[in-house]
Tab-separated table of C-alpha atoms and ligand atoms in Angstrom:
chain	number	residue	atom	x	y	z
A	1	MET	CA	4.546	9.657	45.752
A	2	ARG	CA	5.598	12.213	43.364
A	3	LEU	CA	4.379	11.873	39.848
A	4	ALA	CA	6.092	13.523	36.791
A	5	LEU	CA	3.252	13.788	34.188
A	6	LEU	CA	4.300	13.965	30.678
A	7	GLY	CA	1.435	15.238	28.365
A	8	CYS	CA	-1.632	16.893	29.469
A	9	GLY	CA	-4.052	16.552	26.421
A	10	THR	CA	-7.112	14.299	25.741
A	11	VAL	CA	-5.645	11.743	28.414
A	12	GLY	CA	-3.344	13.750	30.527
A	13	GLY	CA	-6.005	16.378	31.375
A	14	GLU	CA	-8.290	13.535	32.483
A	15	VAL	CA	-5.308	12.060	34.476
A	16	VAL	CA	-4.952	15.281	36.222
A	17	ARG	CA	-8.911	15.334	36.961
A	18	LEU	CA	-8.951	12.020	38.200
A	19	LEU	CA	-6.040	12.624	40.553
A	20	HIS	CA	-7.551	15.648	41.774
A	21	GLU	CA	-11.061	14.137	42.322
A	22	GLN	CA	-10.041	11.019	43.868
A	23	ALA	CA	-6.931	12.177	46.015
A	24	ALA	CA	-8.222	11.132	49.040
A	25	ASP	CA	-9.412	7.382	47.925
A	26	LEU	CA	-5.987	7.086	45.791
A	27	ALA	CA	-4.048	7.876	49.054
A	28	ALA	CA	-5.805	5.446	51.142
A	29	ARG	CA	-5.429	2.575	48.472
A	30	ILE	CA	-1.787	3.328	48.119
A	31	GLY	CA	-0.904	4.240	51.722
A	32	ALA	CA	0.722	7.430	50.660
A	33	PRO	CA	-0.665	10.592	49.173
A	34	LEU	CA	0.134	11.153	45.569
A	35	GLU	CA	1.232	14.581	44.220
A	36	ILE	CA	2.043	15.994	41.034
A	37	ALA	CA	5.515	17.176	40.705
A	38	GLY	CA	5.421	18.734	37.543
A	39	ILE	CA	3.677	18.621	34.111
A	40	ALA	CA	5.499	18.512	30.843
A	41	VAL	CA	3.857	20.042	27.714
A	42	ARG	CA	4.620	21.521	24.430
A	43	ARG	CA	2.733	24.744	25.184
A	44	VAL	CA	2.754	26.130	28.759
A	45	GLY	CA	0.445	28.878	27.608
A	46	ARG	CA	-2.322	26.722	26.370
A	47	ASP	CA	-5.963	27.270	27.356
A	48	ARG	CA	-6.506	24.190	29.483
A	49	GLY	CA	-10.261	24.991	30.578
A	50	ASP	CA	-11.108	24.443	34.102
A	51	LEU	CA	-8.399	21.890	34.906
A	52	PRO	CA	-8.035	21.709	38.728
A	53	VAL	CA	-4.177	22.384	38.577
A	54	ASP	CA	-1.711	25.013	39.756
A	55	PRO	CA	-0.441	26.481	36.515
A	56	ALA	CA	3.100	26.780	38.090
A	57	LEU	CA	3.416	23.098	37.316
A	58	PHE	CA	3.631	23.222	33.582
A	59	THR	CA	7.042	23.016	32.174
A	60	THR	CA	8.457	22.631	28.691
A	61	ASP	CA	11.595	20.595	30.030
A	62	PRO	CA	10.229	16.907	30.438
A	63	LEU	CA	13.949	15.530	31.013
A	64	GLY	CA	14.532	18.424	33.744
A	65	LEU	CA	11.289	17.034	35.351
A	66	ILE	CA	12.108	13.329	34.993
A	67	LYS	CA	15.628	13.919	36.599
A	68	ARG	CA	14.314	15.654	39.641
A	69	ASP	CA	15.144	13.762	42.876
A	70	ASP	CA	11.504	14.245	44.245
A	71	VAL	CA	10.010	12.375	41.203
A	72	ASP	CA	9.152	8.636	41.961
A	73	VAL	CA	6.706	7.809	39.224
A	74	VAL	CA	6.838	8.997	35.455
A	75	VAL	CA	3.545	8.910	33.571
A	76	GLU	CA	3.771	9.357	29.846
A	77	VAL	CA	0.677	10.383	27.838
A	78	VAL	CA	2.522	12.319	25.069
A	79	GLY	CA	2.853	9.761	22.287
A	80	GLY	CA	5.051	9.009	19.574
A	81	ILE	CA	8.556	7.264	19.217
A	82	GLU	CA	10.919	10.185	20.062
A	83	PRO	CA	11.643	11.976	22.527
A	84	ALA	CA	9.174	9.678	24.452
A	85	ARG	CA	11.706	6.642	24.186
A	86	SER	CA	14.598	8.749	25.419
A	87	TRP	CA	12.407	10.253	28.300
A	88	LEU	CA	11.152	6.788	29.633
A	89	VAL	CA	14.632	5.118	29.077
A	90	GLU	CA	16.096	7.936	31.139
A	91	ALA	CA	13.598	7.485	33.706
A	92	LEU	CA	13.621	3.589	34.018
A	93	ARG	CA	17.425	3.477	34.171
A	94	ALA	CA	17.251	5.832	37.076
A	95	GLY	CA	14.926	3.564	38.884
A	96	LYS	CA	11.845	5.343	38.494
A	97	SER	CA	8.669	3.598	37.578
A	98	VAL	CA	7.010	4.358	34.454
A	99	VAL	CA	3.382	4.286	33.305
A	100	THR	CA	2.562	4.977	29.861
A	101	ALA	CA	-0.219	4.842	27.323
A	102	ASN	CA	2.172	4.990	24.217
A	103	LYS	CA	1.294	1.871	22.134
A	104	ALA	CA	3.319	3.351	19.180
A	105	LEU	CA	6.451	3.032	21.239
A	106	LEU	CA	5.877	-0.229	22.723
A	107	ALA	CA	5.335	-1.839	19.623
A	108	GLU	CA	8.223	-0.486	17.682
A	109	ASP	CA	10.696	-0.785	20.250
A	110	GLY	CA	9.527	-2.475	23.614
A	111	ALA	CA	12.491	-4.214	24.057
A	112	THR	CA	14.547	-0.992	24.784
A	113	LEU	CA	12.000	0.053	27.518
A	114	HIS	CA	11.662	-3.277	29.126
A	115	ASP	CA	15.902	-3.767	28.957
A	116	ALA	CA	15.872	-0.244	30.691
A	117	ALA	CA	13.241	-1.474	33.424
A	118	ALA	CA	15.479	-4.288	34.188
A	119	GLU	CA	18.600	-2.393	34.129
A	120	GLY	CA	16.894	0.199	36.595
A	121	GLY	CA	14.981	-2.291	38.743
A	122	ALA	CA	11.985	-0.290	37.913
A	123	ASP	CA	8.384	-0.987	36.898
A	124	LEU	CA	6.924	-0.447	33.365
A	125	TYR	CA	3.262	-0.666	33.100
A	126	TYR	CA	1.243	0.111	30.156
A	127	GLU	CA	-2.515	-1.248	30.486
A	128	ALA	CA	-3.891	1.980	28.665
A	129	SER	CA	-1.714	1.319	25.617
A	130	VAL	CA	-4.518	-1.324	24.420
A	131	ALA	CA	-8.035	-1.209	24.586
A	132	GLY	CA	-8.500	2.054	26.695
A	133	ALA	CA	-10.171	1.380	29.964
A	134	ILE	CA	-10.449	-2.236	29.485
A	135	PRO	CA	-8.326	-4.345	31.950
A	136	LEU	CA	-6.647	-6.648	29.243
A	137	LEU	CA	-2.981	-6.565	29.737
A	138	ARG	CA	-2.959	-7.369	33.448
A	139	PRO	CA	-5.093	-10.546	32.680
A	140	LEU	CA	-2.728	-11.366	30.147
A	141	ARG	CA	0.476	-11.137	31.921
A	142	GLU	CA	-0.762	-12.111	35.431
A	143	SER	CA	-4.167	-13.928	35.663
A	144	LEU	CA	-3.611	-15.970	32.475
A	145	HIS	CA	0.102	-16.801	33.243
A	146	GLY	CA	-0.774	-20.138	34.528
A	147	ASP	CA	-2.597	-21.057	31.258
A	148	ARG	CA	-1.768	-21.594	27.471
A	149	ILE	CA	-3.310	-18.743	25.004
A	150	ASN	CA	-3.895	-19.999	21.464
A	151	ARG	CA	-5.864	-17.187	20.236
A	152	VAL	CA	-6.502	-13.392	20.735
A	153	THR	CA	-9.035	-12.031	18.327
A	154	GLY	CA	-10.089	-8.352	19.211
A	155	ILE	CA	-11.806	-4.960	17.975
A	156	VAL	CA	-8.847	-2.605	19.480
A	157	ASN	CA	-9.620	0.644	17.525
A	158	GLY	CA	-12.152	2.625	18.600
A	159	THR	CA	-12.107	5.193	15.793
A	160	THR	CA	-12.538	2.628	13.049
A	161	ASN	CA	-15.152	0.668	14.949
A	162	PHE	CA	-16.927	4.049	15.297
A	163	ILE	CA	-16.822	4.593	11.354
A	164	LEU	CA	-17.581	0.970	10.592
A	165	SER	CA	-20.771	0.814	12.918
A	166	ALA	CA	-22.160	4.188	11.417
A	167	MET	CA	-21.646	3.115	8.009
A	168	ASP	CA	-23.206	-0.114	8.886
A	169	ALA	CA	-26.295	1.407	10.967
A	170	THR	CA	-26.995	4.585	9.298
A	171	GLY	CA	-25.061	4.574	5.891
A	172	THR	CA	-23.166	7.608	7.251
A	173	GLY	CA	-20.117	8.330	5.002
A	174	PHE	CA	-16.440	7.581	5.986
A	175	ALA	CA	-15.278	11.223	6.340
A	176	GLU	CA	-18.315	12.489	8.276
A	177	ALA	CA	-17.960	9.530	10.903
A	178	LEU	CA	-14.189	10.017	11.056
A	179	GLU	CA	-14.832	13.806	11.736
A	180	GLU	CA	-17.138	12.891	14.454
A	181	ALA	CA	-14.838	10.212	15.999
A	182	THR	CA	-12.054	12.984	16.047
A	183	GLU	CA	-14.218	15.713	17.751
A	184	LEU	CA	-15.001	12.807	20.494
A	185	GLY	CA	-11.123	12.308	21.145
A	186	TYR	CA	-10.891	8.770	19.839
A	187	ALA	CA	-8.724	9.650	16.823
A	188	GLU	CA	-5.088	9.881	16.912
A	189	ALA	CA	-3.520	13.331	16.485
A	190	ASP	CA	-3.170	11.983	12.861
A	191	PRO	CA	-6.063	9.617	11.918
A	192	THR	CA	-4.039	7.750	9.312
A	193	ALA	CA	-2.776	5.721	12.377
A	194	ASP	CA	-6.401	4.659	12.968
A	195	VAL	CA	-7.931	4.267	9.522
A	196	GLU	CA	-4.977	2.663	8.025
A	197	GLY	CA	-4.497	0.083	10.809
A	198	PHE	CA	-1.234	1.339	12.151
A	199	ASP	CA	-2.770	1.706	15.796
A	200	ALA	CA	-4.528	-1.554	15.607
A	201	ALA	CA	-1.341	-3.007	14.427
A	202	ALA	CA	0.650	-1.595	17.349
A	203	LYS	CA	-1.982	-2.795	19.894
A	204	ALA	CA	-1.784	-6.433	18.076
A	205	ALA	CA	1.946	-6.182	18.681
A	206	ILE	CA	1.408	-5.499	22.259
A	207	LEU	CA	-1.216	-8.385	22.745
A	208	ALA	CA	0.823	-10.967	20.916
A	209	SER	CA	4.016	-10.353	22.832
A	210	LEU	CA	2.152	-10.639	26.051
A	211	ALA	CA	-0.027	-13.767	24.764
A	212	PHE	CA	2.759	-15.750	23.384
A	213	HIS	CA	5.488	-14.516	25.612
A	214	THR	CA	7.503	-13.586	22.548
A	215	ARG	CA	8.737	-10.129	21.244
A	216	VAL	CA	6.364	-9.148	18.633
A	217	THR	CA	6.981	-5.751	16.957
A	218	ALA	CA	4.647	-3.621	14.762
A	219	ALA	CA	6.745	-4.495	11.811
A	220	HIS	CA	5.817	-8.111	12.351
A	221	VAL	CA	1.899	-7.621	11.846
A	222	HIS	CA	0.147	-7.823	8.730
A	223	ARG	CA	-1.583	-4.452	8.143
A	224	GLU	CA	-4.447	-3.417	6.361
A	225	GLY	CA	-6.774	-0.487	7.090
A	226	ILE	CA	-10.526	0.321	6.229
A	227	THR	CA	-10.125	3.067	3.925
A	228	GLU	CA	-10.947	0.673	0.914
A	229	VAL	CA	-14.189	-0.640	2.734
A	230	THR	CA	-17.070	0.762	0.494
A	231	ALA	CA	-20.884	0.873	1.076
A	232	ALA	CA	-21.013	-1.841	-1.434
A	233	ASP	CA	-19.007	-4.221	0.974
A	234	VAL	CA	-21.068	-3.258	3.867
A	235	ALA	CA	-24.421	-4.140	1.727
A	236	SER	CA	-22.627	-7.593	0.754
A	237	ALA	CA	-21.851	-8.301	4.429
A	238	LYS	CA	-25.474	-7.596	5.415
A	239	ALA	CA	-26.752	-9.832	2.847
A	240	MET	CA	-24.586	-12.802	4.092
A	241	GLY	CA	-25.868	-12.162	7.660
A	242	CYS	CA	-22.321	-10.603	8.392
A	243	THR	CA	-20.809	-7.303	9.468
A	244	ILE	CA	-17.604	-5.566	8.977
A	245	LYS	CA	-15.153	-5.156	11.782
A	246	LEU	CA	-11.334	-4.170	11.512
A	247	LEU	CA	-10.089	-6.943	13.549
A	248	CYS	CA	-6.596	-7.819	15.185
A	249	ILE	CA	-6.002	-11.566	15.162
A	250	ALA	CA	-2.969	-13.034	16.978
A	251	ALA	CA	-2.635	-16.930	16.727
A	252	ARG	CA	-0.397	-19.938	17.465
A	253	GLY	CA	0.212	-22.065	14.537
A	254	VAL	CA	2.703	-24.583	13.257
A	255	ASP	CA	5.056	-24.192	10.331
A	256	ALA	CA	6.086	-26.713	7.626
A	257	ALA	CA	8.605	-28.062	9.879
A	258	GLY	CA	6.475	-28.755	12.492
A	259	ARG	CA	7.686	-25.874	14.656
A	260	GLU	CA	5.447	-23.632	16.842
A	261	THR	CA	4.926	-20.040	15.380
A	262	VAL	CA	2.581	-17.155	15.926
A	263	SER	CA	0.763	-14.883	13.351
A	264	VAL	CA	-0.416	-11.632	13.819
A	265	ARG	CA	-2.644	-9.622	11.231
A	266	VAL	CA	-4.787	-6.450	11.355
A	267	HIS	CA	-7.403	-6.106	8.543
A	268	PRO	CA	-11.177	-5.405	7.998
A	269	ALA	CA	-13.114	-8.714	7.887
A	270	MET	CA	-16.675	-9.963	7.512
A	271	ILE	CA	-17.915	-11.715	10.841
A	272	PRO	CA	-21.399	-13.327	11.345
A	273	LEU	CA	-23.888	-11.297	13.230
A	274	THR	CA	-23.859	-14.007	15.680
A	275	HIS	CA	-20.254	-13.701	16.577
A	276	PRO	CA	-19.603	-12.005	19.911
A	277	LEU	CA	-17.675	-9.311	18.360
A	278	ALA	CA	-20.525	-8.410	16.007
A	279	SER	CA	-22.324	-6.671	18.374
A	280	VAL	CA	-19.694	-4.495	19.554
A	281	GLY	CA	-20.651	-0.966	18.255
A	282	ASP	CA	-19.503	2.695	18.767
A	283	ALA	CA	-15.991	3.335	19.912
A	284	PHE	CA	-16.091	0.214	22.065
A	285	ASN	CA	-13.407	-2.246	21.816
A	286	ALA	CA	-13.559	-6.094	22.804
A	287	VAL	CA	-11.127	-8.791	22.726
A	288	PHE	CA	-11.787	-12.353	22.815
A	289	VAL	CA	-9.209	-14.752	24.317
A	290	GLU	CA	-9.104	-18.402	23.644
A	291	ALA	CA	-6.881	-20.205	26.078
A	292	GLU	CA	-6.216	-23.988	26.826
A	293	ALA	CA	-7.719	-24.433	30.293
A	294	ALA	CA	-10.010	-21.359	30.622
A	295	GLY	CA	-11.591	-21.705	27.207
A	296	GLN	CA	-13.167	-18.654	25.746
A	297	LEU	CA	-12.883	-15.169	27.630
A	298	MET	CA	-14.331	-12.082	26.536
A	299	PHE	CA	-13.204	-8.384	27.468
A	300	TYR	CA	-15.416	-5.487	26.584
A	301	GLY	CA	-15.382	-1.869	27.245
A	302	ARG	CA	-14.473	1.657	26.221
A	303	GLY	CA	-11.358	1.715	24.125
A	304	ALA	CA	-10.248	5.407	23.623
A	305	GLY	CA	-11.481	8.617	24.873
A	306	GLY	CA	-9.679	10.885	27.788
A	307	ALA	CA	-11.746	9.370	30.666
A	308	PRO	CA	-11.634	5.798	30.043
A	309	THR	CA	-7.693	5.813	29.087
A	310	ALA	CA	-6.987	7.934	32.161
A	311	SER	CA	-8.763	5.302	34.377
A	312	ALA	CA	-6.247	2.476	33.148
A	313	VAL	CA	-3.337	4.892	33.659
A	314	LEU	CA	-4.689	5.480	37.194
A	315	GLY	CA	-4.775	1.867	37.770
A	316	ASP	CA	-1.203	1.166	36.762
A	317	VAL	CA	-0.232	4.346	38.966
A	318	VAL	CA	-1.633	2.731	41.902
A	319	ALA	CA	0.086	-0.566	41.137
A	320	VAL	CA	3.574	0.964	40.865
A	321	ALA	CA	3.046	3.139	43.616
A	322	ARG	CA	2.271	0.223	45.981
A	323	ASN	CA	5.127	-1.574	44.555
A	324	ARG	CA	7.517	1.398	45.455
A	325	LEU	CA	6.219	1.812	48.857
A	326	ALA	CA	6.578	-2.125	49.301
A	327	GLY	CA	10.075	-2.029	48.034
A	328	ALA	CA	8.893	-4.514	45.284
A	329	ARG	CA	8.964	-4.748	41.485
A	330	ALA	CA	6.384	-6.509	39.147
A	331	ALA	CA	7.622	-9.475	37.207
A	332	SER	CA	9.867	-8.398	34.474
A	333	GLU	CA	8.752	-8.913	30.792
A	334	SER	CA	8.225	-12.616	29.591
A	335	ALA	CA	9.642	-13.303	26.151
A	336	TYR	CA	10.986	-16.740	26.853
A	337	ALA	CA	9.065	-18.756	24.084
A	338	ASP	CA	10.688	-16.565	21.263
A	339	LEU	CA	8.593	-17.916	18.627
A	340	SER	CA	9.078	-17.021	15.054
A	341	VAL	CA	6.179	-15.008	13.211
A	342	ARG	CA	4.648	-16.466	10.158
A	343	PRO	CA	4.191	-14.485	7.357
A	344	MET	CA	0.755	-13.607	6.201
A	345	GLY	CA	0.698	-15.774	3.136
A	346	GLU	CA	0.874	-18.617	5.438
A	347	ALA	CA	-2.152	-17.352	7.613
A	348	LEU	CA	-5.314	-19.677	7.034
A	349	THR	CA	-8.322	-17.681	6.337
A	350	ARG	CA	-11.309	-17.471	4.136
A	351	TYR	CA	-12.505	-14.849	1.247
A	352	HIS	CA	-15.729	-13.390	0.351
A	353	ILE	CA	-15.173	-12.285	-3.440
A	354	SER	CA	-17.652	-10.378	-5.526
A	355	LEU	CA	-17.232	-10.353	-9.197
A	356	ASP	CA	-18.925	-8.585	-12.214
A	357	VAL	CA	-18.708	-11.277	-14.993
A	358	ALA	CA	-20.025	-12.005	-18.309
A	359	ASP	CA	-23.353	-13.942	-18.289
A	360	ARG	CA	-22.762	-16.657	-20.895
A	361	PRO	CA	-22.121	-20.556	-20.818
A	362	GLY	CA	-18.617	-21.599	-19.273
A	363	VAL	CA	-18.240	-18.681	-17.067
A	364	LEU	CA	-18.597	-20.211	-13.829
A	365	GLU	CA	-16.306	-23.075	-14.941
A	366	SER	CA	-13.542	-20.847	-15.836
A	367	VAL	CA	-14.023	-19.040	-12.655
A	368	ALA	CA	-14.017	-22.322	-10.586
A	369	GLY	CA	-11.184	-23.455	-12.328
A	370	VAL	CA	-9.018	-20.706	-10.924
A	371	PHE	CA	-9.981	-21.523	-7.672
A	372	ALA	CA	-8.971	-25.255	-8.142
A	373	ARG	CA	-5.625	-24.276	-9.929
A	374	HIS	CA	-4.886	-22.846	-6.673
A	375	GLU	CA	-6.096	-25.347	-4.450
A	376	VAL	CA	-8.782	-23.054	-2.822
A	377	SER	CA	-12.038	-24.861	-2.292
A	378	ILE	CA	-15.351	-23.008	-2.610
A	379	ALA	CA	-17.738	-22.991	0.084
A	380	THR	CA	-20.790	-21.045	-1.526
A	381	VAL	CA	-21.524	-19.321	-4.813
A	382	ARG	CA	-24.399	-17.040	-5.554
A	383	GLN	CA	-25.305	-15.397	-9.040
A	384	GLY	CA	-27.438	-12.502	-9.502
A	385	PRO	CA	-27.900	-9.883	-12.088
A	386	ALA	CA	-24.787	-7.476	-12.096
A	387	GLY	CA	-26.203	-3.855	-10.647
A	388	GLY	CA	-29.584	-5.198	-10.106
A	389	GLY	CA	-30.297	-5.113	-14.116
A	390	PRO	CA	-31.868	-7.808	-16.221
A	391	ALA	CA	-30.269	-11.368	-15.963
A	392	GLY	CA	-29.644	-13.525	-19.057
A	393	ARG	CA	-27.365	-14.526	-21.783
A	394	GLY	CA	-25.141	-11.753	-23.018
A	395	SER	CA	-25.864	-9.529	-20.119
A	396	GLU	CA	-23.627	-9.434	-16.924
A	397	ALA	CA	-23.917	-10.946	-13.812
A	398	GLU	CA	-22.558	-10.736	-10.259
A	399	LEU	CA	-21.057	-13.817	-8.846
A	400	VAL	CA	-20.581	-13.871	-4.988
A	401	ILE	CA	-18.149	-16.638	-3.832
A	402	VAL	CA	-16.974	-17.731	-0.497
A	403	THR	CA	-14.346	-19.937	0.084
A	404	HIS	CA	-13.280	-22.501	2.687
A	405	VAL	CA	-10.083	-21.720	4.795
A	406	ALA	CA	-7.077	-21.522	2.638
A	407	PRO	CA	-3.559	-20.088	2.911
A	408	ASP	CA	-3.477	-16.502	2.418
A	409	ALA	CA	-1.339	-16.557	-0.317
A	410	ALA	CA	-3.059	-19.060	-2.414
A	411	LEU	CA	-6.387	-16.643	-2.085
A	412	ALA	CA	-4.545	-13.771	-3.205
A	413	ALA	CA	-3.187	-15.343	-6.050
A	414	THR	CA	-6.825	-16.532	-6.948
A	415	VAL	CA	-8.109	-13.240	-7.154
A	416	ARG	CA	-5.032	-11.974	-9.062
A	417	GLU	CA	-5.812	-14.513	-11.509
A	418	LEU	CA	-9.409	-13.616	-11.625
A	419	ARG	CA	-8.510	-10.170	-12.366
A	420	GLY	CA	-6.833	-11.164	-15.741
A	421	LEU	CA	-9.668	-13.085	-17.214
A	422	GLU	CA	-11.501	-11.632	-20.147
A	423	ILE	CA	-14.872	-12.675	-18.724
A	424	VAL	CA	-14.100	-11.001	-15.215
A	425	ARG	CA	-15.298	-7.433	-15.936
A	426	SER	CA	-14.247	-6.233	-12.375
A	427	VAL	CA	-13.511	-7.769	-8.914
A	428	ALA	CA	-15.770	-5.757	-7.034
A	429	SER	CA	-14.730	-6.584	-3.669
A	430	VAL	CA	-12.628	-9.182	-1.690
A	431	LEU	CA	-12.730	-9.278	2.129
A	432	ARG	CA	-11.659	-11.767	4.432
A	433	VAL	CA	-14.196	-13.793	6.380
A	434	GLU	CA	-13.577	-14.870	9.908
A	435	GLY	CA	-15.642	-16.611	12.571
A	436	GLY	CA	-17.603	-19.272	10.842
A	437	ALA	CA	-20.011	-17.319	8.628
B	1	NDP	P1	-2.957	14.641	22.951
B	1	NDP	O1	-2.451	14.780	21.619
B	1	NDP	O2	-4.456	14.902	22.984
B	1	NDP	O3	-1.950	15.115	23.986
B	1	NDP	C1	-0.512	15.241	23.886
B	1	NDP	C2	0.083	15.941	25.008
B	1	NDP	O4	1.428	15.669	24.957
B	1	NDP	C3	-0.457	17.403	25.094
B	1	NDP	O5	-0.165	17.733	26.210
B	1	NDP	C4	0.891	17.977	24.311
B	1	NDP	O6	1.282	19.296	24.879
B	1	NDP	C5	1.977	17.078	24.956
B	1	NDP	N1	3.353	17.309	24.137
B	1	NDP	C6	3.471	16.874	22.703
B	1	NDP	N2	4.798	16.882	22.282
B	1	NDP	C7	5.442	17.232	23.396
B	1	NDP	C8	6.726	17.575	23.538
B	1	NDP	N3	7.714	17.484	22.684
B	1	NDP	N4	7.206	17.776	24.897
B	1	NDP	C9	6.332	17.821	25.876
B	1	NDP	N5	4.922	17.662	25.820
B	1	NDP	C10	4.606	17.406	24.521
B	1	NDP	O7	-2.696	12.902	22.886
B	1	NDP	P2	-3.691	12.071	23.685
B	1	NDP	O8	-3.839	12.243	25.149
B	1	NDP	O9	-4.924	11.536	22.695
B	1	NDP	O10	-2.549	10.690	23.673
B	1	NDP	C11	-1.667	10.551	24.497
B	1	NDP	C12	-1.057	9.163	24.367
B	1	NDP	O11	-2.007	8.246	24.934
B	1	NDP	C13	-0.619	8.711	23.109
B	1	NDP	O12	0.517	7.876	22.994
B	1	NDP	C14	-1.950	7.970	22.679
B	1	NDP	O13	-1.851	6.808	21.710
B	1	NDP	C15	-2.212	7.216	24.081
B	1	NDP	N6	-3.777	6.881	24.093
B	1	NDP	C16	-4.653	7.755	23.521
B	1	NDP	C17	-6.014	7.345	23.647
B	1	NDP	C18	-7.082	8.371	23.331
B	1	NDP	O14	-8.309	7.915	23.253
B	1	NDP	N7	-6.942	9.695	23.012
B	1	NDP	C19	-6.446	6.018	24.185
B	1	NDP	C20	-5.239	5.141	24.544
B	1	NDP	C21	-3.814	5.642	24.521
B	1	NDP	P3	0.271	20.499	24.617
B	1	NDP	O15	-1.088	20.429	25.360
B	1	NDP	O16	1.059	21.635	25.070
B	1	NDP	O17	-0.048	20.761	23.227
B	2	HSE	N1	-7.267	6.351	18.518
B	2	HSE	C1	-7.351	5.152	19.375
B	2	HSE	C2	-8.497	4.254	18.952
B	2	HSE	C3	-7.354	5.577	20.700
B	2	HSE	O1	-9.450	5.089	18.115
B	2	HSE	O2	-8.755	3.287	19.454
B	2	HSE	C4	-7.265	4.369	21.695
B	2	HSE	O3	-6.096	3.710	21.499
C-alpha cells in the first residue's frame, strides 16, 4: 500500500512518526506493508527536526503526487477549502482512497467529496476531523446505524475548552491561555477559527450529518464563540453551581407543521457541575450521544494535538487499506432522511441573565413584565447589591434571572427590550443554560 501524504505539520509529522514506529504492526494488521510514496508540503527546505523520513520524499507538487500510478491512498492533513478540495476530488475520482482530517472542507462542501467518492468507487474516511483521537464518527456511521439518534451534545474544540478551563480553575486571562493552547499545537493556524466557534461549528455540521442522515453544512449551524465570555460570567456560573463550556448541540425536533427537523448550534453555555460534560477539562473533548435504544453514550478523550489526531488518521488508513486489499469499499454517505434545519430562533433553550438595575419599588414588576410579554417563564430570581455595594432604596441592584425553556427568539427579544428600559442600567451578561441547572 503506497501512501501520498499531503501536509507534514503538527498532524502530518506525527503520522510520519507513527508510520515509522509501527511499520511492522501496521503491515501485519493490513496484510501488506504501508509505504510513503511522497509528502507534499509548502516548504521542502523547512527544518522538520528528527522526523524519521527520507528528505527526497518531499515535494511541492501535491497534484503530481496524487496522480502517480503507484499511489493507493491519499492522506490529507493540510487543511482549508482550496486547493484541498480539488486535490481530494482528483484522488477520489481516480479511485484512490482518501483519509482526511479537514473538518473545514467536510463541513463546507462534504457533498462534493462524497459524490466524487461514489463516482470513483473509493473510500472517504475522516475520523480525525471531529474530536481528534476519539473514535466517534465510526460509531455514529456504523455501530449506531441500527438505532435512532435524538441528540448529540459535545465539547468538540480543545483550544476553547483549554481556555475556559483555565479561566475557571485559575483565573488565567483569555490571551495567556490562548497563547499556551497555540504552543501546545491545539489551536488552528488562525485561532479565530477556534475562539469564534468556526471550528466547533464545522464539527457540529459533520456530527449532525452523520447522526441524522442529512446533509448539514457549516452554514446551517448557529455559531457563537467564547471571545465575549468574561471573568464575571465565569464567576456567575460558579455562584450557580455551574461552569461555562463551548457546546455543540445537534438535536431532532418538530416544526410547527409537525415535520421532523434538526437544529444545530454552537455557543457558550452554563452547565451544572453535575453534568457529565462539566468535568471535561484541559484540551479534552467529550461527546454525549442520546439514542433511542442505546440510551446515553459518552465519548471522551484528546480532541486535538499532533499524536492524538494522527492516531485517528492511522486508524482510517488501516481501514481503507484493508478495504482496498479486499477489493471492497465502505458504505457510502447516508443522507436519505434529508431533514430540514430549523433556524436558531426556534431552538428551545434557557437563559441566565444578569442585570444592573435601579433599586426602587416596581423595578422587579417592570422586569418581570418584559418576560411575561414575550411568554418567557422565569425559573429563579436572585437580587443583591450591584458590585457588592450597599443595598437599599435609591442605590443599584444586581438581578440574576434564570428562565425556563423558551424559543431562543423569545429570549433574545426579552433581552433586547430589557436593554431599552430606563431602570435597567446595563445587561451585564447573557448566557444560555443547558443540562438541567
Ligand atoms: P499545520 O499548519 O501544522 O500543517 C499544515 C501542513 O500543510 C504543513 O506541512 C504545510 O507545509 C502543508 N501545506 C500548507 N499549504 C500547503 C500547500 N498549498 N501545498 C502543500 N502543502 C501545504 O496544520 P495541522 O497539522 O495542525 O492541521 C492539519 C489538518 O488537520 C487541518 O485540516 C486541521 O484542521 C486538522 N486537524 C488538526 C488538529 C490539530 O490538533 N492540530 C486536530 C484535528 C484536525 P509546510 O510544512 O511546508 O509548512
Ligand atoms: N483546533 C482544534 C481544537 C484542533 O482546538 O480542537 C482539533 O480539531
